[in-house]
Amino acid sequence: MSRKSAERKFNYTADEHQRELVSLLKQFSYGHHLDTVFRDFVEMAALAISNRVDRAQYDAREKRYMEIVGKYKPEEVKRFPAMFAALTGTFEVRVQGMLDGSGVGLTDVLGETYMMLGISNDRCGQFFTPYAVSKLMAGLLGGDVAARADAQGFARVQEPACGAGGMIIATAEAFHEAGVNYQQALHATCVDIDECCVHMAYVQLSLLNVAAMVVHGNTLSMQVWGHWYTPAHVLGGWNQKLKMRRAWDALRGLLDGGERDELEGDGGVPVPPPVVELVVEPEPETAQVALHEHADVAVLERPVDVVDTAGLADMFEEAVGAQPHANAFFEIVDQLALF
């Protein structure tokens, strides 16, 4: 998307909070490069969120936070909390719009703002996928994946070049449209080589209460420089859930060698319960809005008929499985972050 196209889209779709965010950013332009201010803002927001839940990395991240603050005058520093409040406000508007069906749904707020301001690295080929395209792609796969998540406890999504997290946001919206609570049934592992993108993705997924590990790394060279856990990941105990899922997948892989059918025929292999049990209303015609235990974001939970089909999700998994390099990288990420 060109800058002019991004500006037209922004003028048409931005809410008052997003406009306030851009206005506050531009107030720095007299003494700072806009690119630097934006990068500092998203990093400070990421550091502030992380330091509320990830005590293991607190000292280094608090030091980095104070280094960034030291670059600005006291009156300028006061704008950063105001910008974060504006960003939070726009997500509140969009989540509420998703819930009430008013037509104002989720979007890649920071990615769109980044492109609209013209501070992306065009020379390196840095262009974010328009959210409409991400939503279309998520919609093609989301129903099958969400149904499996509802049946199995949760689904994992792995994004090797996440940008600002637009594809994961679109997947969360697809889960909602399929009647599945993404705050309980979705876990994302996101990777990007650009540290600014890592911070943007982390902040947005944190505000949407998506359980995720956001990794600063390179999926091609298989290097990992850092990782960020969203509050939903930490408070939801997802490290343990992912370890349990890995153990179960390993056991299932052993049984799939032929012993599984034999033992199941004798009734000798009990099927373990789902890692996460989703709460659904007992009557199909009812639906209610509920708050996640550790979230300030309301989500809509409603029942969904789970059908065990070999659909687009199977095709997607087979395609990913055919790329051993990507699988090996995410295996490294899991080993570094979970164990």
mmCIF file of C-alpha atoms in Angstrom:
data_model
loop_
_atom_site.group_PDB
_atom_site.id
_atom_site.type_symbol
_atom_site.label_atom_id
_atom_site.label_comp_id
_atom_site.label_asym_id
_atom_site.label_seq_id
_atom_site.Cartn_x
_atom_site.Cartn_y
_atom_site.Cartn_z
ATOM 1 C CA MET A 1 0.000 0.000 0.000
ATOM 2 C CA SER A 2 1.465 3.386 -1.005
ATOM 3 C CA ARG A 3 1.606 6.248 1.457
ATOM 4 C CA LYS A 4 -1.146 8.128 -0.393
ATOM 5 C CA SER A 5 -3.378 5.065 -0.312
ATOM 6 C CA ALA A 6 -2.630 4.631 3.387
ATOM 7 C CA GLU A 7 -3.508 8.282 4.036
ATOM 8 C CA ARG A 8 -6.824 7.957 2.175
ATOM 9 C CA LYS A 9 -7.663 4.810 4.119
ATOM 10 C CA PHE A 10 -6.705 6.477 7.398
ATOM 11 C CA ASN A 11 -8.874 9.519 6.686
ATOM 12 C CA TYR A 12 -11.804 7.218 5.946
ATOM 13 C CA THR A 13 -11.478 4.650 8.748
ATOM 14 C CA ALA A 14 -9.618 6.279 11.668
ATOM 15 C CA ASP A 15 -11.591 6.938 14.858
ATOM 16 C CA GLU A 16 -11.097 9.923 17.151
ATOM 17 C CA HIS A 17 -8.572 8.088 19.348
ATOM 18 C CA GLN A 18 -6.396 7.079 16.408
ATOM 19 C CA ARG A 19 -6.474 10.642 15.130
ATOM 20 C CA GLU A 20 -5.432 11.852 18.579
ATOM 21 C CA LEU A 21 -2.509 9.404 18.551
ATOM 22 C CA VAL A 22 -1.274 10.754 15.210
ATOM 23 C CA SER A 23 -1.738 14.348 16.360
ATOM 24 C CA LEU A 24 0.360 13.731 19.473
ATOM 25 C CA LEU A 25 3.070 12.023 17.416
ATOM 26 C CA LYS A 26 3.291 14.961 15.047
ATOM 27 C CA GLN A 27 3.781 17.382 17.951
ATOM 28 C CA PHE A 28 7.319 15.987 18.272
ATOM 29 C CA SER A 29 8.229 16.863 14.688
ATOM 30 C CA TYR A 30 9.840 20.210 15.511
ATOM 31 C CA GLY A 31 12.744 18.612 17.375
ATOM 32 C CA HIS A 32 12.739 14.877 16.576
ATOM 33 C CA HIS A 33 12.441 12.621 13.548
ATOM 34 C CA LEU A 34 8.950 11.141 13.371
ATOM 35 C CA ASP A 35 10.393 7.682 12.740
ATOM 36 C CA THR A 36 12.446 7.872 15.950
ATOM 37 C CA VAL A 37 9.489 9.082 18.028
ATOM 38 C CA PHE A 38 7.221 6.316 16.738
ATOM 39 C CA ARG A 39 9.829 3.621 17.398
ATOM 40 C CA ASP A 40 10.498 5.003 20.882
ATOM 41 C CA PHE A 41 6.779 5.139 21.628
ATOM 42 C CA VAL A 42 6.047 1.519 20.717
ATOM 43 C CA GLU A 43 9.187 0.324 22.510
ATOM 44 C CA MET A 44 8.299 2.223 25.674
ATOM 45 C CA ALA A 45 4.760 0.852 25.541
ATOM 46 C CA ALA A 46 6.101 -2.688 25.083
ATOM 47 C CA LEU A 47 8.589 -2.252 27.938
ATOM 48 C CA ALA A 48 5.922 -0.883 30.276
ATOM 49 C CA ILE A 49 3.563 -3.792 29.568
ATOM 50 C CA SER A 50 6.294 -6.412 29.809
ATOM 51 C CA ASN A 51 7.576 -5.111 33.134
ATOM 52 C CA ARG A 52 4.171 -5.671 34.707
ATOM 53 C CA VAL A 53 4.265 -9.422 34.077
ATOM 54 C CA ASP A 54 7.768 -10.585 33.095
ATOM 55 C CA ARG A 55 9.904 -10.109 36.181
ATOM 56 C CA ALA A 56 12.779 -12.193 34.808
ATOM 57 C CA GLN A 57 13.606 -9.466 32.267
ATOM 58 C CA TYR A 58 12.567 -6.515 34.427
ATOM 59 C CA ASP A 59 15.952 -4.963 35.238
ATOM 60 C CA ALA A 60 17.292 -4.835 31.679
ATOM 61 C CA ARG A 61 13.995 -3.552 30.299
ATOM 62 C CA GLU A 62 13.568 -0.930 33.011
ATOM 63 C CA LYS A 63 17.075 0.329 32.235
ATOM 64 C CA ARG A 64 16.229 0.525 28.539
ATOM 65 C CA TYR A 65 12.985 2.391 29.342
ATOM 66 C CA MET A 66 14.900 5.050 31.294
ATOM 67 C CA GLU A 67 17.434 5.384 28.462
ATOM 68 C CA ILE A 68 14.631 6.266 26.057
ATOM 69 C CA VAL A 69 13.027 8.702 28.523
ATOM 70 C CA GLY A 70 16.368 10.484 28.866
ATOM 71 C CA LYS A 71 16.234 11.527 25.181
ATOM 72 C CA TYR A 72 13.208 13.783 25.731
ATOM 73 C CA LYS A 73 12.341 16.906 27.701
ATOM 74 C CA PRO A 74 9.947 16.536 30.668
ATOM 75 C CA GLU A 75 7.049 18.142 28.780
ATOM 76 C CA GLU A 76 7.664 15.760 25.866
ATOM 77 C CA VAL A 77 7.756 12.693 28.118
ATOM 78 C CA LYS A 78 4.212 13.509 29.266
ATOM 79 C CA ARG A 79 2.929 12.933 25.738
ATOM 80 C CA PHE A 80 3.893 9.255 25.714
ATOM 81 C CA PRO A 81 1.277 8.169 28.303
ATOM 82 C CA ALA A 82 -1.285 10.255 26.416
ATOM 83 C CA MET A 83 -0.401 8.420 23.189
ATOM 84 C CA PHE A 84 -0.749 5.066 24.926
ATOM 85 C CA ALA A 85 -4.150 6.129 26.279
ATOM 86 C CA ALA A 86 -5.230 7.068 22.742
ATOM 87 C CA LEU A 87 -4.062 3.697 21.405
ATOM 88 C CA THR A 88 -5.938 1.885 24.173
ATOM 89 C CA GLY A 89 -9.031 3.951 23.381
ATOM 90 C CA THR A 90 -9.056 2.971 19.716
ATOM 91 C CA PHE A 91 -8.826 -0.732 20.598
ATOM 92 C CA GLU A 92 -11.693 -0.355 23.061
ATOM 93 C CA VAL A 93 -13.818 1.176 20.298
ATOM 94 C CA ARG A 94 -12.909 -1.580 17.855
ATOM 95 C CA VAL A 95 -13.451 -4.464 20.275
ATOM 96 C CA GLN A 96 -16.856 -3.046 21.193
ATOM 97 C CA GLY A 97 -17.660 -2.674 17.502
ATOM 98 C CA MET A 98 -16.712 -6.315 16.929
ATOM 99 C CA LEU A 99 -18.985 -7.383 19.782
ATOM 100 C CA ASP A 100 -22.051 -5.384 18.843
ATOM 101 C CA GLY A 101 -21.700 -5.863 15.080
ATOM 102 C CA SER A 102 -21.684 -2.132 14.377
ATOM 103 C CA GLY A 103 -19.250 -2.602 11.484
ATOM 104 C CA VAL A 104 -16.246 -1.093 13.274
ATOM 105 C CA GLY A 105 -14.169 -4.229 13.773
ATOM 106 C CA LEU A 106 -10.558 -4.942 14.599
ATOM 107 C CA THR A 107 -7.678 -3.752 12.468
ATOM 108 C CA ASP A 108 -3.896 -3.403 12.481
ATOM 109 C CA VAL A 109 -3.936 0.045 14.104
ATOM 110 C CA LEU A 110 -0.193 0.547 14.561
ATOM 111 C CA GLY A 111 0.738 -1.024 11.231
ATOM 112 C CA GLU A 112 -1.679 1.233 9.369
ATOM 113 C CA THR A 113 -0.468 4.288 11.290
ATOM 114 C CA TYR A 114 3.141 3.352 10.543
ATOM 115 C CA MET A 115 2.445 3.104 6.815
ATOM 116 C CA MET A 116 0.308 6.235 6.752
ATOM 117 C CA LEU A 117 3.071 8.295 8.360
ATOM 118 C CA GLY A 118 5.485 7.090 5.665
ATOM 119 C CA ILE A 119 8.127 5.848 8.098
ATOM 120 C CA SER A 120 8.290 2.212 6.969
ATOM 121 C CA ASN A 121 11.540 1.027 5.402
ATOM 122 C CA ASP A 122 10.533 0.988 1.727
ATOM 123 C CA ARG A 123 14.123 0.485 0.572
ATOM 124 C CA CYS A 124 14.226 -2.849 2.397
ATOM 125 C CA GLY A 125 10.881 -3.881 0.945
ATOM 126 C CA GLN A 126 8.982 -3.327 4.185
ATOM 127 C CA PHE A 127 5.287 -3.186 3.362
ATOM 128 C CA PHE A 128 2.575 -4.407 5.710
ATOM 129 C CA THR A 129 -0.222 -6.567 4.365
ATOM 130 C CA PRO A 130 -3.471 -4.544 4.254
ATOM 131 C CA TYR A 131 -5.783 -5.707 7.022
ATOM 132 C CA ALA A 132 -8.559 -6.527 4.547
ATOM 133 C CA VAL A 133 -6.252 -9.083 2.906
ATOM 134 C CA SER A 134 -5.224 -10.533 6.271
ATOM 135 C CA LYS A 135 -8.866 -10.835 7.266
ATOM 136 C CA LEU A 136 -9.708 -12.611 4.008
ATOM 137 C CA MET A 137 -6.872 -15.094 4.530
ATOM 138 C CA ALA A 138 -7.821 -15.650 8.172
ATOM 139 C CA GLY A 139 -11.450 -16.120 7.171
ATOM 140 C CA LEU A 140 -10.534 -18.891 4.728
ATOM 141 C CA LEU A 141 -8.793 -20.863 7.473
ATOM 142 C CA GLY A 142 -10.307 -19.450 10.637
ATOM 143 C CA GLY A 143 -13.504 -21.510 10.733
ATOM 144 C CA ASP A 144 -11.725 -24.866 10.534
ATOM 145 C CA VAL A 145 -8.976 -23.835 12.952
ATOM 146 C CA ALA A 146 -11.454 -22.334 15.433
ATOM 147 C CA ALA A 147 -13.594 -25.470 15.346
ATOM 148 C CA ARG A 148 -10.555 -27.595 16.127
ATOM 149 C CA ALA A 149 -9.574 -25.225 18.919
ATOM 150 C CA ASP A 150 -13.053 -25.587 20.385
ATOM 151 C CA ALA A 151 -12.801 -29.375 20.220
ATOM 152 C CA GLN A 152 -9.170 -29.792 21.318
ATOM 153 C CA GLY A 153 -8.771 -26.979 23.821
ATOM 154 C CA PHE A 154 -6.756 -24.430 21.850
ATOM 155 C CA ALA A 155 -5.023 -23.869 18.532
ATOM 156 C CA ARG A 156 -1.496 -22.592 17.914
ATOM 157 C CA VAL A 157 -0.726 -20.094 15.164
ATOM 158 C CA GLN A 158 2.895 -19.538 14.106
ATOM 159 C CA GLU A 159 3.775 -16.425 12.109
ATOM 160 C CA PRO A 160 7.386 -16.309 10.768
ATOM 161 C CA ALA A 161 7.214 -12.651 9.610
ATOM 162 C CA CYS A 162 4.527 -11.036 11.725
ATOM 163 C CA GLY A 163 4.997 -7.343 10.968
ATOM 164 C CA ALA A 164 2.794 -5.442 13.413
ATOM 165 C CA GLY A 165 0.703 -8.549 14.114
ATOM 166 C CA GLY A 166 -2.069 -7.888 11.593
ATOM 167 C CA MET A 167 -2.487 -11.547 10.607
ATOM 168 C CA ILE A 168 -2.836 -12.649 14.227
ATOM 169 C CA ILE A 169 -5.372 -9.873 14.889
ATOM 170 C CA ALA A 170 -7.348 -11.027 11.844
ATOM 171 C CA THR A 171 -7.177 -14.627 13.099
ATOM 172 C CA ALA A 172 -8.530 -13.523 16.484
ATOM 173 C CA GLU A 173 -11.417 -11.795 14.709
ATOM 174 C CA ALA A 174 -12.053 -14.948 12.635
ATOM 175 C CA PHE A 175 -12.217 -16.984 15.862
ATOM 176 C CA HIS A 176 -14.799 -14.569 17.235
ATOM 177 C CA GLU A 177 -16.875 -14.787 14.067
ATOM 178 C CA ALA A 178 -16.736 -18.589 14.329
ATOM 179 C CA GLY A 179 -18.154 -18.390 17.852
ATOM 180 C CA VAL A 180 -14.939 -19.279 19.685
ATOM 181 C CA ASN A 181 -13.364 -17.151 22.425
ATOM 182 C CA TYR A 182 -9.932 -16.313 21.005
ATOM 183 C CA GLN A 183 -8.740 -15.147 24.422
ATOM 184 C CA GLN A 184 -8.953 -18.734 25.639
ATOM 185 C CA ALA A 185 -8.596 -20.832 22.486
ATOM 186 C CA LEU A 186 -5.770 -19.146 20.541
ATOM 187 C CA HIS A 187 -2.033 -19.002 21.160
ATOM 188 C CA ALA A 188 0.313 -17.238 18.743
ATOM 189 C CA THR A 189 4.068 -17.401 18.267
ATOM 190 C CA CYS A 190 5.132 -14.387 16.192
ATOM 191 C CA VAL A 191 8.585 -13.661 14.792
ATOM 192 C CA ASP A 192 10.031 -10.633 13.033
ATOM 193 C CA ILE A 193 13.526 -9.428 12.247
ATOM 194 C CA ASP A 194 12.606 -5.744 12.762
ATOM 195 C CA GLU A 195 12.602 -4.813 16.451
ATOM 196 C CA CYS A 196 10.022 -2.059 15.871
ATOM 197 C CA CYS A 197 7.639 -4.628 14.367
ATOM 198 C CA VAL A 198 8.203 -6.883 17.377
ATOM 199 C CA HIS A 199 7.215 -4.037 19.692
ATOM 200 C CA MET A 200 4.159 -3.125 17.614
ATOM 201 C CA ALA A 201 2.934 -6.719 17.490
ATOM 202 C CA TYR A 202 3.540 -7.201 21.206
ATOM 203 C CA VAL A 203 1.655 -4.040 22.193
ATOM 204 C CA GLN A 204 -1.344 -4.745 19.963
ATOM 205 C CA LEU A 205 -1.692 -8.401 20.958
ATOM 206 C CA SER A 206 -1.329 -7.410 24.617
ATOM 207 C CA LEU A 207 -4.130 -4.854 24.342
ATOM 208 C CA LEU A 208 -6.364 -7.467 22.680
ATOM 209 C CA ASN A 209 -5.482 -9.993 25.420
ATOM 210 C CA VAL A 210 -4.130 -12.517 22.922
ATOM 211 C CA ALA A 211 -1.875 -15.157 24.465
ATOM 212 C CA ALA A 212 1.351 -14.879 22.494
ATOM 213 C CA MET A 213 5.128 -15.088 22.434
ATOM 214 C CA VAL A 214 6.552 -12.368 20.202
ATOM 215 C CA VAL A 215 10.102 -13.183 19.151
ATOM 216 C CA HIS A 216 12.787 -10.860 17.815
ATOM 217 C CA GLY A 217 14.540 -13.210 15.445
ATOM 218 C CA ASN A 218 15.326 -14.255 11.900
ATOM 219 C CA THR A 219 13.531 -17.345 10.605
ATOM 220 C CA LEU A 220 15.986 -17.658 7.686
ATOM 221 C CA SER A 221 19.225 -17.584 9.657
ATOM 222 C CA MET A 222 17.505 -19.209 12.665
ATOM 223 C CA GLN A 223 18.786 -16.537 15.068
ATOM 224 C CA VAL A 224 16.849 -15.465 18.158
ATOM 225 C CA TRP A 225 17.702 -12.217 19.977
ATOM 226 C CA GLY A 226 14.844 -11.829 22.417
ATOM 227 C CA HIS A 227 11.296 -12.783 23.293
ATOM 228 C CA TRP A 228 8.274 -11.042 24.764
ATOM 229 C CA TYR A 229 5.371 -12.708 26.589
ATOM 230 C CA THR A 230 1.975 -10.979 26.452
ATOM 231 C CA PRO A 231 0.121 -10.586 29.777
ATOM 232 C CA ALA A 232 -2.449 -13.131 28.577
ATOM 233 C CA HIS A 233 0.359 -15.671 28.068
ATOM 234 C CA VAL A 234 1.811 -15.147 31.548
ATOM 235 C CA LEU A 235 -1.407 -14.791 33.536
ATOM 236 C CA GLY A 236 -3.070 -17.623 31.645
ATOM 237 C CA GLY A 237 -0.322 -20.114 32.492
ATOM 238 C CA TRP A 238 0.399 -20.784 28.823
ATOM 239 C CA ASN A 239 3.933 -22.058 29.353
ATOM 240 C CA GLN A 240 2.500 -25.049 31.177
ATOM 241 C CA LYS A 241 -0.330 -25.497 28.672
ATOM 242 C CA LEU A 242 2.108 -25.541 25.763
ATOM 243 C CA LYS A 243 4.368 -28.037 27.525
ATOM 244 C CA MET A 244 1.367 -30.307 28.099
ATOM 245 C CA ARG A 245 0.331 -29.976 24.455
ATOM 246 C CA ARG A 246 3.857 -30.871 23.281
ATOM 247 C CA ALA A 247 3.888 -33.937 25.535
ATOM 248 C CA TRP A 248 0.502 -35.051 24.240
ATOM 249 C CA ASP A 249 1.531 -34.487 20.618
ATOM 250 C CA ALA A 250 4.642 -36.597 21.189
ATOM 251 C CA LEU A 251 2.550 -39.400 22.678
ATOM 252 C CA ARG A 252 0.057 -39.180 19.847
ATOM 253 C CA GLY A 253 2.925 -39.372 17.343
ATOM 254 C CA LEU A 254 4.088 -42.628 18.910
ATOM 255 C CA LEU A 255 0.595 -44.079 18.831
ATOM 256 C CA ASP A 256 0.043 -43.043 15.231
ATOM 257 C CA GLY A 257 2.645 -45.632 14.215
ATOM 258 C CA GLY A 258 0.006 -48.373 14.292
ATOM 259 C CA GLU A 259 -0.292 -49.171 17.955
ATOM 260 C CA ARG A 260 -2.912 -46.516 18.428
ATOM 261 C CA ASP A 261 -5.689 -48.250 16.489
ATOM 262 C CA GLU A 262 -4.918 -51.579 18.110
ATOM 263 C CA LEU A 263 -4.973 -50.244 21.647
ATOM 264 C CA GLU A 264 -8.005 -48.077 21.095
ATOM 265 C CA GLY A 265 -9.834 -51.116 19.761
ATOM 266 C CA ASP A 266 -9.198 -52.823 23.097
ATOM 267 C CA GLY A 267 -10.232 -49.725 24.983
ATOM 268 C CA GLY A 268 -6.756 -49.419 26.431
ATOM 269 C CA VAL A 269 -5.923 -45.802 25.591
ATOM 270 C CA PRO A 270 -7.993 -43.146 27.311
ATOM 271 C CA VAL A 271 -8.289 -39.886 25.424
ATOM 272 C CA PRO A 272 -6.936 -37.046 27.597
ATOM 273 C CA PRO A 273 -9.151 -34.065 28.292
ATOM 274 C CA PRO A 274 -8.617 -30.817 26.388
ATOM 275 C CA VAL A 275 -5.851 -28.579 27.656
ATOM 276 C CA VAL A 276 -8.325 -25.723 27.977
ATOM 277 C CA GLU A 277 -12.040 -26.215 28.397
ATOM 278 C CA LEU A 278 -14.087 -23.550 26.644
ATOM 279 C CA VAL A 279 -17.253 -22.266 28.306
ATOM 280 C CA VAL A 280 -20.283 -22.351 26.033
ATOM 281 C CA GLU A 281 -23.918 -21.643 26.709
ATOM 282 C CA PRO A 282 -26.095 -24.782 27.120
ATOM 283 C CA GLU A 283 -28.725 -23.588 24.686
ATOM 284 C CA PRO A 284 -27.717 -22.873 21.060
ATOM 285 C CA GLU A 285 -29.880 -19.798 20.710
ATOM 286 C CA THR A 286 -28.288 -17.933 23.604
ATOM 287 C CA ALA A 287 -25.158 -15.827 23.655
ATOM 288 C CA GLN A 288 -23.567 -13.634 26.274
ATOM 289 C CA VAL A 289 -20.719 -11.219 26.762
ATOM 290 C CA ALA A 290 -18.200 -12.297 29.382
ATOM 291 C CA LEU A 291 -14.942 -10.935 30.746
ATOM 292 C CA HIS A 292 -11.790 -13.042 30.637
ATOM 293 C CA GLU A 293 -10.422 -13.605 34.134
ATOM 294 C CA HIS A 294 -7.343 -11.474 33.535
ATOM 295 C CA ALA A 295 -8.611 -9.080 30.889
ATOM 296 C CA ASP A 296 -10.325 -5.734 30.617
ATOM 297 C CA VAL A 297 -11.593 -6.597 27.135
ATOM 298 C CA ALA A 298 -15.059 -8.075 26.730
ATOM 299 C CA VAL A 299 -15.440 -11.087 24.476
ATOM 300 C CA LEU A 300 -18.483 -12.804 23.034
ATOM 301 C CA GLU A 301 -18.832 -16.479 23.867
ATOM 302 C CA ARG A 302 -21.429 -18.508 22.035
ATOM 303 C CA PRO A 303 -21.793 -22.193 21.175
ATOM 304 C CA VAL A 304 -20.442 -23.625 17.973
ATOM 305 C CA ASP A 305 -21.135 -26.962 16.289
ATOM 306 C CA VAL A 306 -17.760 -28.660 15.959
ATOM 307 C CA VAL A 307 -17.408 -30.740 12.844
ATOM 308 C CA ASP A 308 -14.375 -32.966 12.391
ATOM 309 C CA THR A 309 -13.521 -32.196 8.789
ATOM 310 C CA ALA A 310 -10.403 -32.397 6.647
ATOM 311 C CA GLY A 311 -10.710 -28.886 5.267
ATOM 312 C CA LEU A 312 -8.532 -25.894 4.602
ATOM 313 C CA ALA A 313 -6.884 -26.212 8.003
ATOM 314 C CA ASP A 314 -5.549 -29.649 7.021
ATOM 315 C CA MET A 315 -4.208 -28.262 3.748
ATOM 316 C CA PHE A 316 -2.532 -25.406 5.621
ATOM 317 C CA GLU A 317 -0.932 -27.753 8.150
ATOM 318 C CA GLU A 318 0.344 -29.997 5.360
ATOM 319 C CA ALA A 319 1.840 -26.994 3.576
ATOM 320 C CA VAL A 320 3.575 -25.840 6.750
ATOM 321 C CA GLY A 321 4.735 -29.377 7.452
ATOM 322 C CA ALA A 322 6.423 -29.427 4.067
ATOM 323 C CA GLN A 323 8.759 -26.644 5.228
ATOM 324 C CA PRO A 324 11.133 -28.300 7.706
ATOM 325 C CA HIS A 325 13.218 -25.141 8.059
ATOM 326 C CA ALA A 326 10.298 -23.139 9.477
ATOM 327 C CA ASN A 327 9.274 -26.008 11.728
ATOM 328 C CA ALA A 328 12.833 -26.342 13.032
ATOM 329 C CA PHE A 329 12.969 -22.627 13.832
ATOM 330 C CA PHE A 330 9.737 -22.691 15.831
ATOM 331 C CA GLU A 331 11.049 -25.779 17.620
ATOM 332 C CA ILE A 332 14.092 -23.707 18.654
ATOM 333 C CA VAL A 333 11.825 -20.878 19.809
ATOM 334 C CA ASP A 334 9.791 -23.279 21.941
ATOM 335 C CA GLN A 335 12.910 -24.747 23.504
ATOM 336 C CA LEU A 336 14.303 -21.300 24.351
ATOM 337 C CA ALA A 337 11.072 -19.792 25.634
ATOM 338 C CA LEU A 338 9.269 -22.690 27.311
ATOM 339 C CA PHE A 339 12.021 -24.761 28.919
#
